[in-house]
Tab-separated table of C-alpha atoms in Angstrom:
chain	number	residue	atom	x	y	z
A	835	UNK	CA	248.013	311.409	45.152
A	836	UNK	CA	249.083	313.967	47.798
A	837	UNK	CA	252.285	314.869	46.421
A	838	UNK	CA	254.406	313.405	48.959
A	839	UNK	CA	256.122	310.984	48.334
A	840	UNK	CA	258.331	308.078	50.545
A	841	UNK	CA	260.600	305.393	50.193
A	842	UNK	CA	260.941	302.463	50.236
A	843	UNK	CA	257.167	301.314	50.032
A	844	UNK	CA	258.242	297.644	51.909
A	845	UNK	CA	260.954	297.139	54.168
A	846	UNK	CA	262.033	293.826	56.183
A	847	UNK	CA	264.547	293.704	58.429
A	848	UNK	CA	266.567	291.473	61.233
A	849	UNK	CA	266.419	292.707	64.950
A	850	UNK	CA	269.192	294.985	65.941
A	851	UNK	CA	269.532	296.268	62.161
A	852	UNK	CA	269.443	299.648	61.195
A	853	UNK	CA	266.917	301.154	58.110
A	854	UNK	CA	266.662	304.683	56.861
A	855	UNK	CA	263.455	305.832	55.599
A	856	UNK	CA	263.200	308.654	53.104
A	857	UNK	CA	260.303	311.209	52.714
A	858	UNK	CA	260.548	314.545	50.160
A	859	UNK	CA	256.918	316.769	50.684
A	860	UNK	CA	254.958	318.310	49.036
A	861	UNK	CA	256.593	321.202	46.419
A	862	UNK	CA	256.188	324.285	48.667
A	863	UNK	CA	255.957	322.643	51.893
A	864	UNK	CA	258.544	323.511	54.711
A	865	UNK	CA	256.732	321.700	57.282
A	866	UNK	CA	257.816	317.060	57.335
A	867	UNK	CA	256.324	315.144	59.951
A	868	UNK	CA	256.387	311.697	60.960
A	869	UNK	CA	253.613	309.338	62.508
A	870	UNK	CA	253.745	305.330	63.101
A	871	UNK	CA	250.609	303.460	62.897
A	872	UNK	CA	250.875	300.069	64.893
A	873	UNK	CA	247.842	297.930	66.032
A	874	UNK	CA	248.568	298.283	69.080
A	875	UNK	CA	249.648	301.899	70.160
A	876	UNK	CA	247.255	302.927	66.885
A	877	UNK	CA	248.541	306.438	64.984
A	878	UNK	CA	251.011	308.282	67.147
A	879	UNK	CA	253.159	311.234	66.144
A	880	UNK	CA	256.486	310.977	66.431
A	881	UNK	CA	258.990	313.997	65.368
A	882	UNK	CA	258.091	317.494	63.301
A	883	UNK	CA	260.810	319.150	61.157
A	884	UNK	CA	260.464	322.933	59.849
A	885	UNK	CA	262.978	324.337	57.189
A	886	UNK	CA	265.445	322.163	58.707
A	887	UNK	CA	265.034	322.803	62.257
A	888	UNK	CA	263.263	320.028	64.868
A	889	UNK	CA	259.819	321.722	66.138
A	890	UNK	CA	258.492	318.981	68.069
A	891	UNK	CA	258.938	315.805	69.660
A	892	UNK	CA	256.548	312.814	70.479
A	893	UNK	CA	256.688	309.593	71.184
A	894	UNK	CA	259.717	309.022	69.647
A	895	UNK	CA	261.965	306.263	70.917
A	896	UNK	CA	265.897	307.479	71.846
A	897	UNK	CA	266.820	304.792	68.810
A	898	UNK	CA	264.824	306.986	66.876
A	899	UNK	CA	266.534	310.165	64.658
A	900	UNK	CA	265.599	312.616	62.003
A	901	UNK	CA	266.758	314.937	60.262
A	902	UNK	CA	265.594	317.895	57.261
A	903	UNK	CA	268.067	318.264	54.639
A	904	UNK	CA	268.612	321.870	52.535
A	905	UNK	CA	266.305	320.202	49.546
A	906	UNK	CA	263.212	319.976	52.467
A	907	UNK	CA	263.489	316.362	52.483
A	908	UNK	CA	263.757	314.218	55.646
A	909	UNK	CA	264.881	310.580	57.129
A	910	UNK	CA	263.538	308.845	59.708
A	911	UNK	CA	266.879	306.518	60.804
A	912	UNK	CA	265.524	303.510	63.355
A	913	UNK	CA	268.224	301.442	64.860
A	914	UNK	CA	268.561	298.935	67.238
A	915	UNK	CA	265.582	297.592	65.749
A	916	UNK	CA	263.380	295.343	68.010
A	917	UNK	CA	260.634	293.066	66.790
A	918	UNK	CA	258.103	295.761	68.678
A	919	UNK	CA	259.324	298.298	65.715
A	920	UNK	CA	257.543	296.544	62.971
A	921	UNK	CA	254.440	299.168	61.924
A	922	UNK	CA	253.742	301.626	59.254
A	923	UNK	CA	255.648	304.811	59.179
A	924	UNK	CA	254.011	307.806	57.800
A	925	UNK	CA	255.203	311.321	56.724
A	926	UNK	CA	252.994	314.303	56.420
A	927	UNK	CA	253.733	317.609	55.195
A	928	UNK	CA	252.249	321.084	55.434
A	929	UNK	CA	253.017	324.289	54.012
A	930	UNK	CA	254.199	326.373	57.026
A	931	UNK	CA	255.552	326.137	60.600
A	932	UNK	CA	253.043	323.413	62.085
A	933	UNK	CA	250.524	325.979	62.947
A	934	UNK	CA	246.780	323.990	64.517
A	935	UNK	CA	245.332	325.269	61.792
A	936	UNK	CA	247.853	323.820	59.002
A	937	UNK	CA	246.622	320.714	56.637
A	938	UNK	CA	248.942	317.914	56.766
A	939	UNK	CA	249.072	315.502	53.630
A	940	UNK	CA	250.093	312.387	53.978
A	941	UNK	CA	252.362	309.933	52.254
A	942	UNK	CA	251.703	306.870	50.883
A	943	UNK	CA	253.520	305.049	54.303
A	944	UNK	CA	256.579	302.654	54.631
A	945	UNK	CA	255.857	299.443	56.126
A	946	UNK	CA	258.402	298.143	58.060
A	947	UNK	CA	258.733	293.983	59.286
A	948	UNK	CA	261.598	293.228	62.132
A	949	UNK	CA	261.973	289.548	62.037
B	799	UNK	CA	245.769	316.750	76.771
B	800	UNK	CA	243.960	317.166	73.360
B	801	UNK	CA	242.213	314.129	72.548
B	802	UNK	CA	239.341	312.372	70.278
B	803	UNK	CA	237.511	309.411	70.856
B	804	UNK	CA	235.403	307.583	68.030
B	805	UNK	CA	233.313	305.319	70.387
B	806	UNK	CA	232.758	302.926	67.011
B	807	UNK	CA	235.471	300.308	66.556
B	808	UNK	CA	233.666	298.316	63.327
B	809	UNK	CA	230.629	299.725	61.506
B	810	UNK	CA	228.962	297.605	59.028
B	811	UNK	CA	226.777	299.092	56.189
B	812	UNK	CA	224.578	298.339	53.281
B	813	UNK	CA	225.172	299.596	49.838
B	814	UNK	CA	223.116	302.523	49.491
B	815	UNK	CA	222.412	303.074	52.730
B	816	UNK	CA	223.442	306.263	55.130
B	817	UNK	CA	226.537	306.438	57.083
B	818	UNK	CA	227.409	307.971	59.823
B	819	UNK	CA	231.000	307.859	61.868
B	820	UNK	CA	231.070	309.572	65.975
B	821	UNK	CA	234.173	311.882	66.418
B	822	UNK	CA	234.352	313.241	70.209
B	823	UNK	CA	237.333	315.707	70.961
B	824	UNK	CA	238.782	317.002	74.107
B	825	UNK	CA	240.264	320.493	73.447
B	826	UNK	CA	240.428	323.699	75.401
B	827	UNK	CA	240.191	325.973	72.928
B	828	UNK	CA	238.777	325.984	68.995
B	829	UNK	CA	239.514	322.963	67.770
B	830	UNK	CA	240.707	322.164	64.381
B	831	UNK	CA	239.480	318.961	63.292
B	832	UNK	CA	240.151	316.998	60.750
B	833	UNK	CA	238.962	313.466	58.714
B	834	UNK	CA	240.812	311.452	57.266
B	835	UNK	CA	240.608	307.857	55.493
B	836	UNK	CA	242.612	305.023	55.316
B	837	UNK	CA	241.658	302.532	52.457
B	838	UNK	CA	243.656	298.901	52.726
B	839	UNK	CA	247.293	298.765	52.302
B	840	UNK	CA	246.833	303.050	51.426
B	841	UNK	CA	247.674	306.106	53.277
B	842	UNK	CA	245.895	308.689	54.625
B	843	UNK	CA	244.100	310.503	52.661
B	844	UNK	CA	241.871	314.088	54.065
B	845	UNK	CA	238.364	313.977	53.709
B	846	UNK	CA	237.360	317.124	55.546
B	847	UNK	CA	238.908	319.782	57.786
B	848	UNK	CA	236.819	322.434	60.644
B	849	UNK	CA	238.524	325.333	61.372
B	850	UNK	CA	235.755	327.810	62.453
B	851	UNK	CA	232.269	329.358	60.762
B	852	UNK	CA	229.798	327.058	59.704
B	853	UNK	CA	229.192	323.903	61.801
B	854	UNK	CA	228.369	321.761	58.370
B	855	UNK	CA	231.732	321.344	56.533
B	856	UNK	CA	231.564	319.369	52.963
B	857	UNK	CA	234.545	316.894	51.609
B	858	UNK	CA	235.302	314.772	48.837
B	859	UNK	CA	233.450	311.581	47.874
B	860	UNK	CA	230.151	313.061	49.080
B	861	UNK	CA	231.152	313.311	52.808
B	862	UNK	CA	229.822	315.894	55.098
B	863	UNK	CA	230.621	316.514	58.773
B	864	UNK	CA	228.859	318.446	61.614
B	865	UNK	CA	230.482	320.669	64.077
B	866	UNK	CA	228.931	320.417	67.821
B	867	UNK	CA	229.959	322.358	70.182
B	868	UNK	CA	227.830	321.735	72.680
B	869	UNK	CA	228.644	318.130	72.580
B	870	UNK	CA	232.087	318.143	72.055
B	871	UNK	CA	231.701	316.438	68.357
B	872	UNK	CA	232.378	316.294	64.765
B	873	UNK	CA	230.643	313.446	63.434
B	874	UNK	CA	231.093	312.382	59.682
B	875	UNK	CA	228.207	311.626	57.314
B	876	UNK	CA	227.430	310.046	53.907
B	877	UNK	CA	224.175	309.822	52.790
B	878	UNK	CA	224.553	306.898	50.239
B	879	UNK	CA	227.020	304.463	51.137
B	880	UNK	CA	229.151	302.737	47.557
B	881	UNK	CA	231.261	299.646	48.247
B	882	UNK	CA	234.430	301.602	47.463
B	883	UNK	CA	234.262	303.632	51.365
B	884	UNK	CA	234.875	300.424	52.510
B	885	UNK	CA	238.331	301.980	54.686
B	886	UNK	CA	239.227	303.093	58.055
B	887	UNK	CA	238.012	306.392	59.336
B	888	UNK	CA	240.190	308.776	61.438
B	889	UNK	CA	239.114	311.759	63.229
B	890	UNK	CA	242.194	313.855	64.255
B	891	UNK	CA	242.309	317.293	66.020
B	892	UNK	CA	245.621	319.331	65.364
B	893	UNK	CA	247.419	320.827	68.722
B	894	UNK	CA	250.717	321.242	66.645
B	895	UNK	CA	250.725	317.478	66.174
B	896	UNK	CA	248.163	315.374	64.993
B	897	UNK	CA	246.512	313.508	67.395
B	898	UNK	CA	244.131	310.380	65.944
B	899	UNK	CA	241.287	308.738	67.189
B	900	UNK	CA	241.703	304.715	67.504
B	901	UNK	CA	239.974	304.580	64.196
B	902	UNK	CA	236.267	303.326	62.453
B	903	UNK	CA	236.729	300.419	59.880
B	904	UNK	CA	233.557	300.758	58.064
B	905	UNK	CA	233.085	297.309	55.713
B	906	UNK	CA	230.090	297.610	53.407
B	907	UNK	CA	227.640	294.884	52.504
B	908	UNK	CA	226.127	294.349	48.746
């Protein structure tokens, strides 16, 4: 168990709906980031959150948000949703500002099915 | 753009037998590398991280990896393969993101 924890576990949704996603870190960690794992585009990173502020974007799609809240933990908000959409949705957290030589720890993942 | 490559879609192993997972990176400066595994329908969990000093790093669950330099690589090792590291392997180096190799699913044979 790495302490972070998300929710739901299982989502399944219609196209065009919209799903919120919840992760809460690690106790101590300022640092969220989130990640989708699909066959075929694999692990990519998508959006890094520090004490509330955005750090960093990837590959993260405009019907994509986030956000930090005060409490440290964050939502991933997809809408729009498109069959495409359907993978696993990881958050990691680590204790600082995202430095290279930070340790992210990783959730247990949301898995999300567009029908 | 920081990269890593594991070359190794699908390794298959026997029970008992050694293990060993290829990890190239691309990277400009000292890499910080990173394993992590994926066991079905689990997240990720970290094996082993290389920040700098010795090239040999040791994990949990009796993994080891080796830092090359000279060839660009960070290969994982297990001497003594149990059914239970059945998983997929990640290799990731961190350039303020993580990025992830395409993955090693490692299935193990009785």
């Amino acid at each position: 168990d790495s302490g972070v924890t998300q929710t739901p576990k299982h989502l399944i949704t219609a196209t065009g709906q919209r799903v919120t996603l919840r992760c809460s870190p690690r106790s101590g960690d300022l640092s969220v980031y989130w990640y989708q794992q699909s066959l075929d585009q694999g692990l990519q990173f998508l959006i890094h959150y520090y004490n509330g502020e955005e750090r960093a974007k990837g590959n993260i799609l405009e019907r994509f948000s986030a956000q930090q809240f005060p409490d440290l933990h964050s939502e991933l908000n997809l809408s729009s949703l498109e069959l495409g959409d359907s993978a696993l949705y990881f958050c990691a957290s680590s204790v600082g500002t995202g430095g290279t030589e930070e340790t992210q720890y990783f959730g247990p993942g949301t898995r999300l099915l567009v029908l | 753009a920081q990269s890593v490559t594991q070359p190794d879609i699908h390794i298959t192993v026997s029970e008992g037998a050694s293990l060993e997972l290829r990890c190239n990176y691309s990277y400009g400066a000292t890499p910080y590398l990173f394993w992590y595994v994926q066991s079905p329908g689990q997240g990720l969990q970290l094996l082993l991280k290389y920040f700098s000093g010795d090239t040999l790093v040791q994990g949990i669950k009796g993994f080891e990896a080796e830092f090359k330099r000279s060839q660009s690589s960070f290969n994982l090792r297990k001497p003594s393969v149990h059914w239970s590291d059945a998983a997929e392997y990640f290799c990731a180096v961190n350039d303020y993101k993580l990025s992830f190799g395409a993955g090693t699913t490692v299935t193990v044979r009785a």
